PDB file of C-alpha atoms in Angstrom:
ATOM      1  CA  ASP A   1     -53.302 -30.800   8.719  1.00  0.00           C
ATOM      2  CA  LYS A   2     -49.648 -31.703   9.402  1.00  0.00           C
ATOM      3  CA  THR A   3     -48.743 -31.914   5.707  1.00  0.00           C
ATOM      4  CA  VAL A   4     -49.975 -28.371   5.074  1.00  0.00           C
ATOM      5  CA  SER A   5     -48.035 -27.085   8.070  1.00  0.00           C
ATOM      6  CA  LEU A   6     -44.838 -28.783   6.931  1.00  0.00           C
ATOM      7  CA  ARG A   7     -45.220 -27.501   3.381  1.00  0.00           C
ATOM      8  CA  LYS A   8     -45.732 -23.996   4.735  1.00  0.00           C
ATOM      9  CA  ASP A   9     -42.461 -24.229   6.730  1.00  0.00           C
ATOM     10  CA  LEU A  10     -40.630 -25.556   3.667  1.00  0.00           C
ATOM     11  CA  SER A  11     -42.052 -22.794   1.488  1.00  0.00           C
ATOM     12  CA  GLU A  12     -41.115 -20.025   3.933  1.00  0.00           C
ATOM     13  CA  MET A  13     -37.584 -21.326   4.160  1.00  0.00           C
ATOM     14  CA  HIS A  14     -37.325 -21.512   0.354  1.00  0.00           C
ATOM     15  CA  GLU A  15     -38.502 -17.914   0.128  1.00  0.00           C
ATOM     16  CA  TRP A  16     -35.877 -16.765   2.616  1.00  0.00           C
ATOM     17  CA  ILE A  17     -33.109 -18.564   0.699  1.00  0.00           C
ATOM     18  CA  THR A  18     -34.260 -17.036  -2.611  1.00  0.00           C
ATOM     19  CA  GLN A  19     -34.396 -13.568  -1.069  1.00  0.00           C
ATOM     20  CA  ALA A  20     -30.901 -13.959   0.433  1.00  0.00           C
ATOM     21  CA  GLU A  21     -29.502 -15.088  -2.932  1.00  0.00           C
ATOM     22  CA  GLU A  22     -31.042 -12.109  -4.712  1.00  0.00           C
ATOM     23  CA  GLU A  23     -29.921  -9.664  -2.033  1.00  0.00           C
ATOM     24  CA  TYR A  24     -26.320 -10.779  -1.573  1.00  0.00           C
ATOM     25  CA  LEU A  25     -25.309 -13.021  -4.459  1.00  0.00           C
ATOM     26  CA  GLU A  26     -27.213 -12.132  -7.618  1.00  0.00           C
ATOM     27  CA  ARG A  27     -26.790  -8.348  -7.624  1.00  0.00           C
ATOM     28  CA  ASP A  28     -23.891  -6.667  -9.422  1.00  0.00           C
ATOM     29  CA  PHE A  29     -21.816  -4.816  -6.865  1.00  0.00           C
ATOM     30  CA  GLU A  30     -19.585  -1.855  -7.624  1.00  0.00           C
ATOM     31  CA  TYR A  31     -17.126  -0.595  -5.051  1.00  0.00           C
ATOM     32  CA  LYS A  32     -15.964   2.897  -5.937  1.00  0.00           C
ATOM     33  CA  THR A  33     -15.129   4.109  -2.432  1.00  0.00           C
ATOM     34  CA  PRO A  34     -13.560   2.445   0.623  1.00  0.00           C
ATOM     35  CA  ASP A  35     -16.779   3.116   2.562  1.00  0.00           C
ATOM     36  CA  GLU A  36     -18.817   1.147   0.008  1.00  0.00           C
ATOM     37  CA  LEU A  37     -16.364  -1.748   0.178  1.00  0.00           C
ATOM     38  CA  GLN A  38     -16.270  -1.781   3.973  1.00  0.00           C
ATOM     39  CA  LYS A  39     -20.071  -1.614   4.156  1.00  0.00           C
ATOM     40  CA  ALA A  40     -20.351  -4.553   1.740  1.00  0.00           C
ATOM     41  CA  VAL A  41     -17.953  -6.628   3.871  1.00  0.00           C
ATOM     42  CA  GLU A  42     -19.979  -5.906   7.013  1.00  0.00           C
ATOM     43  CA  GLU A  43     -23.303  -6.673   5.295  1.00  0.00           C
ATOM     44  CA  LEU A  44     -21.999  -9.966   3.957  1.00  0.00           C
ATOM     45  CA  LYS A  45     -20.682 -10.946   7.376  1.00  0.00           C
ATOM     46  CA  ARG A  46     -24.132 -10.325   8.851  1.00  0.00           C
ATOM     47  CA  ALA A  47     -25.764 -12.316   6.021  1.00  0.00           C
ATOM     48  CA  LYS A  48     -23.378 -15.228   6.617  1.00  0.00           C
ATOM     49  CA  GLU A  49     -24.128 -15.190  10.346  1.00  0.00           C
ATOM     50  CA  GLU A  50     -27.872 -15.019   9.700  1.00  0.00           C
ATOM     51  CA  ALA A  51     -27.641 -17.988   7.330  1.00  0.00           C
ATOM     52  CA  MET A  52     -25.719 -19.977   9.933  1.00  0.00           C
ATOM     53  CA  GLN A  53     -28.412 -19.203  12.497  1.00  0.00           C
ATOM     54  CA  LYS A  54     -31.023 -20.632  10.112  1.00  0.00           C
ATOM     55  CA  GLU A  55     -29.340 -24.012  10.489  1.00  0.00           C
ATOM     56  CA  VAL A  56     -31.446 -24.620  13.596  1.00  0.00           C
ATOM     57  CA  LYS A  57     -34.635 -23.914  11.608  1.00  0.00           C
ATOM     58  CA  VAL A  58     -33.567 -26.238   8.782  1.00  0.00           C
ATOM     59  CA  LYS A  59     -32.794 -28.993  11.293  1.00  0.00           C
ATOM     60  CA  LEU A  60     -36.215 -28.590  12.943  1.00  0.00           C
ATOM     61  CA  ILE A  61     -37.955 -28.795   9.575  1.00  0.00           C
ATOM     62  CA  THR A  62     -35.855 -31.852   8.648  1.00  0.00           C
ATOM     63  CA  ASP A  63     -36.741 -33.607  11.915  1.00  0.00           C
ATOM     64  CA  SER A  64     -40.430 -32.732  11.544  1.00  0.00           C
ATOM     65  CA  VAL A  65     -40.584 -34.053   7.966  1.00  0.00           C
ATOM     66  CA  ASN A  66     -38.710 -37.237   8.854  1.00  0.00           C
ATOM     67  CA  ASN A  67     -40.955 -37.861  11.891  1.00  0.00           C
ATOM     68  CA  PHE A  68     -44.046 -37.314   9.752  1.00  0.00           C
ATOM     69  CA  ILE A  69     -42.771 -39.620   7.008  1.00  0.00           C
ATOM     70  CA  ALA A  70     -42.058 -42.330   9.581  1.00  0.00           C
ATOM     71  CA  LYS A  71     -45.725 -42.336  10.588  1.00  0.00           C
ATOM     72  CA  ALA A  72     -47.561 -41.245   7.425  1.00  0.00           C
ATOM     73  CA  PRO A  73     -48.757 -43.510   4.625  1.00  0.00           C
ATOM     74  CA  PRO A  74     -46.204 -44.125   1.827  1.00  0.00           C
ATOM     75  CA  ALA A  75     -48.215 -42.028  -0.626  1.00  0.00           C
ATOM     76  CA  ALA A  76     -47.316 -38.859   1.266  1.00  0.00           C
ATOM     77  CA  HIS A  77     -43.615 -39.646   1.488  1.00  0.00           C
ATOM     78  CA  GLU A  78     -42.189 -38.894  -1.939  1.00  0.00           C
ATOM     79  CA  ALA A  79     -43.317 -35.307  -2.499  1.00  0.00           C
ATOM     80  CA  LEU A  80     -42.350 -34.141   0.987  1.00  0.00           C
ATOM     81  CA  LYS A  81     -39.018 -35.969   0.883  1.00  0.00           C
ATOM     82  CA  LYS A  82     -38.232 -34.355  -2.468  1.00  0.00           C
ATOM     83  CA  GLU A  83     -39.090 -30.873  -1.162  1.00  0.00           C
ATOM     84  CA  LEU A  84     -36.912 -31.457   1.907  1.00  0.00           C
ATOM     85  CA  ASP A  85     -33.963 -32.606  -0.215  1.00  0.00           C
ATOM     86  CA  VAL A  86     -34.299 -29.510  -2.426  1.00  0.00           C
ATOM     87  CA  LEU A  87     -34.412 -27.278   0.656  1.00  0.00           C
ATOM     88  CA  ILE A  88     -31.321 -28.839   2.236  1.00  0.00           C
ATOM     89  CA  THR A  89     -29.383 -28.610  -1.038  1.00  0.00           C
ATOM     90  CA  SER A  90     -30.401 -24.967  -1.566  1.00  0.00           C
ATOM     91  CA  TYR A  91     -29.540 -24.046   2.004  1.00  0.00           C
ATOM     92  CA  GLN A  92     -26.112 -25.693   1.862  1.00  0.00           C
ATOM     93  CA  ARG A  93     -25.377 -24.033  -1.488  1.00  0.00           C
ATOM     94  CA  LEU A  94     -26.397 -20.627  -0.087  1.00  0.00           C
ATOM     95  CA  CYS A  95     -24.131 -21.020   2.947  1.00  0.00           C
ATOM     96  CA  SER A  96     -21.237 -22.110   0.760  1.00  0.00           C
ATOM     97  CA  ARG A  97     -21.666 -19.176  -1.641  1.00  0.00           C
ATOM     98  CA  LEU A  98     -22.034 -16.655   1.191  1.00  0.00           C
ATOM     99  CA  ASN A  99     -18.897 -18.006   2.887  1.00  0.00           C
ATOM    100  CA  GLY A 100     -16.977 -17.845  -0.386  1.00  0.00           C
ATOM    101  CA  LYS A 101     -18.059 -14.324  -1.233  1.00  0.00           C
ATOM    102  CA  CYS A 102     -17.479 -13.102   2.311  1.00  0.00           C
ATOM    103  CA  LYS A 103     -13.962 -14.544   2.296  1.00  0.00           C
ATOM    104  CA  THR A 104     -13.255 -12.936  -1.087  1.00  0.00           C
ATOM    105  CA  LEU A 105     -14.464  -9.510   0.042  1.00  0.00           C
ATOM    106  CA  GLU A 106     -12.491  -9.751   3.286  1.00  0.00           C
ATOM    107  CA  GLU A 107      -9.388 -10.534   1.235  1.00  0.00           C
ATOM    108  CA  VAL A 108     -10.140  -7.557  -1.042  1.00  0.00           C
ATOM    109  CA  TRP A 109     -10.513  -5.277   1.990  1.00  0.00           C
ATOM    110  CA  ALA A 110      -7.251  -6.595   3.453  1.00  0.00           C
ATOM    111  CA  CYS A 111      -5.600  -6.002   0.060  1.00  0.00           C
ATOM    112  CA  TRP A 112      -6.804  -2.381   0.066  1.00  0.00           C
ATOM    113  CA  ARG A 113      -5.554  -1.807   3.626  1.00  0.00           C
ATOM    114  CA  GLU A 114      -2.194  -3.348   2.709  1.00  0.00           C
ATOM    115  CA  LEU A 115      -1.941  -1.077  -0.337  1.00  0.00           C
ATOM    116  CA  LEU A 116      -2.564   1.973   1.870  1.00  0.00           C
ATOM    117  CA  SER A 117       0.099   0.746   4.303  1.00  0.00           C
ATOM    118  CA  TYR A 118       2.729   0.435   1.565  1.00  0.00           C
ATOM    119  CA  LEU A 119       1.780   3.825   0.096  1.00  0.00           C
ATOM    120  CA  ASP A 120       2.101   5.394   3.532  1.00  0.00           C
ATOM    121  CA  ALA A 121       5.556   3.857   4.046  1.00  0.00           C
ATOM    122  CA  GLU A 122       6.791   5.011   0.633  1.00  0.00           C
ATOM    123  CA  ASN A 123       5.405   8.517   1.067  1.00  0.00           C
ATOM    124  CA  LYS A 124       7.230   8.788   4.398  1.00  0.00           C
ATOM    125  CA  TRP A 125      10.426   7.853   2.582  1.00  0.00           C
ATOM    126  CA  LEU A 126       9.696  10.448  -0.116  1.00  0.00           C
ATOM    127  CA  ASN A 127       9.235  13.023   2.659  1.00  0.00           C
ATOM    128  CA  GLU A 128      12.733  12.142   3.893  1.00  0.00           C
ATOM    129  CA  VAL A 129      14.114  12.532   0.375  1.00  0.00           C
ATOM    130  CA  GLU A 130      12.415  15.915   0.037  1.00  0.00           C
ATOM    131  CA  MET A 131      13.883  17.100   3.350  1.00  0.00           C
ATOM    132  CA  LYS A 132      17.339  15.830   2.399  1.00  0.00           C
ATOM    133  CA  LEU A 133      17.206  17.653  -0.950  1.00  0.00           C
ATOM    134  CA  LYS A 134      16.235  20.889   0.795  1.00  0.00           C
ATOM    135  CA  ALA A 135      19.076  20.421   3.298  1.00  0.00           C
ATOM    136  CA  THR A 136      21.634  20.067   0.471  1.00  0.00           C
ATOM    137  CA  GLU A 137      20.170  22.850  -1.649  1.00  0.00           C
ATOM    138  CA  ASN A 138      22.695  25.549  -0.731  1.00  0.00           C
ATOM    139  CA  ILE A 139      25.218  23.607   1.269  1.00  0.00           C
ATOM    140  CA  GLN A 140      28.314  25.496   2.362  1.00  0.00           C
ATOM    141  CA  GLY A 141      31.635  24.099   3.473  1.00  0.00           C
ATOM    142  CA  GLY A 142      34.668  22.279   2.245  1.00  0.00           C
ATOM    143  CA  ALA A 143      35.059  19.121   0.187  1.00  0.00           C
ATOM    144  CA  GLU A 144      34.758  16.832   3.220  1.00  0.00           C
ATOM    145  CA  GLU A 145      31.479  18.336   4.423  1.00  0.00           C
ATOM    146  CA  ILE A 146      29.966  18.283   0.942  1.00  0.00           C
ATOM    147  CA  SER A 147      31.149  14.684   0.488  1.00  0.00           C
ATOM    148  CA  GLU A 148      29.356  13.655   3.698  1.00  0.00           C
ATOM    149  CA  SER A 149      26.123  15.218   2.397  1.00  0.00           C
ATOM    150  CA  LEU A 150      26.526  13.389  -0.913  1.00  0.00           C
ATOM    151  CA  ASP A 151      27.107  10.055   0.865  1.00  0.00           C
ATOM    152  CA  SER A 152      24.027  10.650   3.021  1.00  0.00           C
ATOM    153  CA  LEU A 153      21.865  11.389  -0.032  1.00  0.00           C
ATOM    154  CA  GLU A 154      23.197   8.361  -1.928  1.00  0.00           C
ATOM    155  CA  ARG A 155      22.455   6.067   1.048  1.00  0.00           C
ATOM    156  CA  LEU A 156      18.905   7.397   1.216  1.00  0.00           C
ATOM    157  CA  MET A 157      18.397   6.843  -2.527  1.00  0.00           C
ATOM    158  CA  ARG A 158      19.510   3.193  -2.251  1.00  0.00           C
ATOM    159  CA  HIS A 159      15.988   2.544  -1.002  1.00  0.00           C
ATOM    160  CA  PRO A 160      14.816  -0.969  -2.057  1.00  0.00           C
ATOM    161  CA  GLU A 161      12.178  -1.360  -4.776  1.00  0.00           C
ATOM    162  CA  ASP A 162      10.236  -3.996  -2.799  1.00  0.00           C
ATOM    163  CA  ASN A 163       7.540  -1.660  -1.488  1.00  0.00           C
ATOM    164  CA  ARG A 164       6.997  -0.045  -4.870  1.00  0.00           C
ATOM    165  CA  ASN A 165       6.633  -3.466  -6.498  1.00  0.00           C
ATOM    166  CA  GLN A 166       4.092  -4.458  -3.845  1.00  0.00           C
ATOM    167  CA  ILE A 167       2.133  -1.267  -4.490  1.00  0.00           C
ATOM    168  CA  ARG A 168       2.059  -2.046  -8.205  1.00  0.00           C
ATOM    169  CA  GLU A 169       0.919  -5.650  -7.688  1.00  0.00           C
ATOM    170  CA  LEU A 170      -1.748  -4.863  -5.087  1.00  0.00           C
ATOM    171  CA  ALA A 171      -3.144  -2.028  -7.191  1.00  0.00           C
ATOM    172  CA  GLN A 172      -3.248  -4.292 -10.250  1.00  0.00           C
ATOM    173  CA  THR A 173      -5.095  -6.990  -8.303  1.00  0.00           C
ATOM    174  CA  LEU A 174      -7.776  -4.563  -7.151  1.00  0.00           C
ATOM    175  CA  THR A 175      -8.241  -2.625 -10.378  1.00  0.00           C
ATOM    176  CA  ASP A 176      -8.420  -5.832 -12.427  1.00  0.00           C
ATOM    177  CA  GLY A 177     -11.513  -6.633 -10.391  1.00  0.00           C
ATOM    178  CA  GLY A 178     -12.920  -3.148 -10.963  1.00  0.00           C
ATOM    179  CA  ILE A 179     -12.619  -2.377  -7.263  1.00  0.00           C
ATOM    180  CA  LEU A 180     -11.810   1.205  -6.234  1.00  0.00           C
ATOM    181  CA  ASP A 181     -10.164   1.559  -9.637  1.00  0.00           C
ATOM    182  CA  GLU A 182     -10.623   5.325 -10.037  1.00  0.00           C
ATOM    183  CA  LEU A 183      -9.389   6.080  -6.525  1.00  0.00           C
ATOM    184  CA  ILE A 184      -6.423   3.718  -6.827  1.00  0.00           C
ATOM    185  CA  ASN A 185      -5.404   5.072 -10.237  1.00  0.00           C
ATOM    186  CA  GLU A 186      -5.549   8.600  -8.837  1.00  0.00           C
ATOM    187  CA  LYS A 187      -3.427   7.673  -5.800  1.00  0.00           C
ATOM    188  CA  LEU A 188      -0.904   5.792  -7.940  1.00  0.00           C
ATOM    189  CA  GLU A 189      -0.584   8.594 -10.476  1.00  0.00           C
ATOM    190  CA  ARG A 190       0.073  11.110  -7.691  1.00  0.00           C
ATOM    191  CA  PHE A 191       2.571   8.785  -5.983  1.00  0.00           C
ATOM    192  CA  ASN A 192       4.433   7.832  -9.179  1.00  0.00           C
ATOM    193  CA  THR A 193       4.648  11.465 -10.313  1.00  0.00           C
ATOM    194  CA  ARG A 194       6.103  12.549  -6.987  1.00  0.00           C
ATOM    195  CA  TRP A 195       8.452   9.558  -6.882  1.00  0.00           C
ATOM    196  CA  GLU A 196       9.796  10.291 -10.379  1.00  0.00           C
ATOM    197  CA  GLU A 197      10.174  14.033  -9.765  1.00  0.00           C
ATOM    198  CA  LEU A 198      12.116  13.507  -6.538  1.00  0.00           C
ATOM    199  CA  ARG A 199      14.266  10.775  -8.084  1.00  0.00           C
ATOM    200  CA  GLN A 200      15.235  13.055 -10.975  1.00  0.00           C
ATOM    201  CA  GLU A 201      15.919  15.929  -8.576  1.00  0.00           C
ATOM    202  CA  ALA A 202      18.091  13.597  -6.461  1.00  0.00           C
ATOM    203  CA  VAL A 203      20.115  12.611  -9.547  1.00  0.00           C
ATOM    204  CA  ARG A 204      20.631  16.290 -10.411  1.00  0.00           C
ATOM    205  CA  ARG A 205      21.601  17.093  -6.835  1.00  0.00           C
ATOM    206  CA  GLN A 206      24.102  14.235  -6.731  1.00  0.00           C
ATOM    207  CA  LYS A 207      25.804  15.554  -9.881  1.00  0.00           C
ATOM    208  CA  SER A 208      25.779  19.067  -8.464  1.00  0.00           C
ATOM    209  CA  LEU A 209      27.348  17.895  -5.197  1.00  0.00           C
ATOM    210  CA  GLU A 210      29.997  15.924  -7.087  1.00  0.00           C
ATOM    211  CA  GLN A 211      30.899  19.094  -9.025  1.00  0.00           C
ATOM    212  CA  SER A 212      30.918  21.084  -5.774  1.00  0.00           C
ATOM    213  CA  ILE A 213      33.290  18.541  -4.236  1.00  0.00           C
ATOM    214  CA  GLN A 214      35.601  18.813  -7.240  1.00  0.00           C
ATOM    215  CA  SER A 215      35.542  22.616  -7.068  1.00  0.00           C
ATOM    216  CA  ALA A 216      36.125  22.580  -3.318  1.00  0.00           C
ATOM    217  CA  GLN A 217      39.052  20.173  -3.751  1.00  0.00           C
ATOM    218  CA  GLU A 218      40.600  22.451  -6.386  1.00  0.00           C
ATOM    219  CA  THR A 219      40.079  25.460  -4.123  1.00  0.00           C
ATOM    220  CA  ASP A 220      41.590  23.589  -1.169  1.00  0.00           C
ATOM    221  CA  LYS A 221      44.591  22.638  -3.327  1.00  0.00           C
ATOM    222  CA  THR A 222      45.088  26.229  -4.497  1.00  0.00           C
ATOM    223  CA  LEU A 223      44.816  27.549  -0.928  1.00  0.00           C
ATOM    224  CA  ARG A 224      47.304  24.947   0.252  1.00  0.00           C
ATOM    225  CA  LEU A 225      49.801  25.947  -2.434  1.00  0.00           C
ATOM    226  CA  ILE A 226      49.347  29.629  -1.540  1.00  0.00           C
ATOM    227  CA  GLN A 227      49.828  28.829   2.144  1.00  0.00           C
ATOM    228  CA  GLU A 228      52.975  26.843   1.374  1.00  0.00           C
ATOM    229  CA  SER A 229      54.305  29.687  -0.775  1.00  0.00           C
ATOM    230  CA  LEU A 230      53.504  32.258   1.908  1.00  0.00           C
ATOM    231  CA  ALA A 231      55.255  30.117   4.492  1.00  0.00           C
ATOM    232  CA  VAL A 232      58.421  30.009   2.371  1.00  0.00           C
ATOM    233  CA  ILE A 233      58.329  33.783   1.823  1.00  0.00           C
ATOM    234  CA  ASP A 234      57.607  34.387   5.504  1.00  0.00           C
ATOM    235  CA  LYS A 235      60.606  32.221   6.436  1.00  0.00           C
ATOM    236  CA  GLN A 236      62.854  34.058   3.961  1.00  0.00           C
ATOM    237  CA  LEU A 237      61.754  37.510   5.110  1.00  0.00           C
ATOM    238  CA  THR A 238      62.192  36.481   8.747  1.00  0.00           C
ATOM    239  CA  ALA A 239      65.756  35.402   7.928  1.00  0.00           C
ATOM    240  CA  TYR A 240      66.422  38.750   6.235  1.00  0.00           C
ATOM    241  CA  ILE A 241      65.183  40.633   9.268  1.00  0.00           C
ATOM    242  CA  ALA A 242      67.306  38.497  11.558  1.00  0.00           C
ATOM    243  CA  ASP A 243      70.383  39.218   9.371  1.00  0.00           C
ATOM    244  CA  ARG A 244      69.464  42.935   9.204  1.00  0.00           C
ATOM    245  CA  VAL A 245      69.344  42.777   5.390  1.00  0.00           C
ATOM    246  CA  ASP A 246      68.067  46.040   3.864  1.00  0.00           C
ATOM    247  CA  ALA A 247      65.211  45.954   1.337  1.00  0.00           C
ATOM    248  CA  ALA A 248      67.354  47.809  -1.183  1.00  0.00           C
ATOM    249  CA  GLN A 249      69.737  44.856  -1.229  1.00  0.00           C
ATOM    250  CA  VAL A 250      66.969  42.400  -2.265  1.00  0.00           C
ATOM    251  CA  PRO A 251      64.695  44.323  -4.667  1.00  0.00           C
ATOM    252  CA  GLN A 252      62.869  41.248  -5.958  1.00  0.00           C
ATOM    253  CA  GLU A 253      61.834  40.077  -2.478  1.00  0.00           C
ATOM    254  CA  ALA A 254      61.039  43.645  -1.493  1.00  0.00           C
ATOM    255  CA  GLN A 255      58.488  43.869  -4.283  1.00  0.00           C
TER     256      GLN A 255
END
């Protein structure tokens, strides 16, 4: 009869809700790779959409039960009404939980993508530092040229800490939740090691360039003094030649 049919519809819907809860909400999920995380996001999106589509079915069952109750004897009302209320509550709770979990996982995925973006930006900067260090490795030239290289390196090393702080915070957020923790720790260790090595090398190179500038300045000063001295001697000797002075008359200058 109609009661049996309605109870069958209610039961089938209850079974689907229970299965969806077990499949998407009750299991313990571990995300050790980006592929696993991305797959989980996509699965949860599909589950959320499927649950939303079931709204039509729930509405049909609700209308059928209410129409039956309106015509059936009062004795049949209470049990069916109670089953319908339980179904509606369970369905609404399922949708709410699926929406919440889907939103959380989407935020986690966005967090991971943002972390990769910051790491990529910082590694590009480290590549620039590496190239700059190689360019200043055996720099030749005078004090001015070396000073320009030092200024260029110092400007590059005044790189803001903002990105590195963001990397630290995003990584902490993800690993605290046990998400991609091994992969993130590996990436961070590699990045931090490279960052520290290049920073230390930059400090050493800056000191080396400063010493090179000092040496070049001293050399330039010595050369200038020699040039000035040679100019004076050249002027004196030119005067002697013009006056037809013999070398024997000026033995000191002759030497």
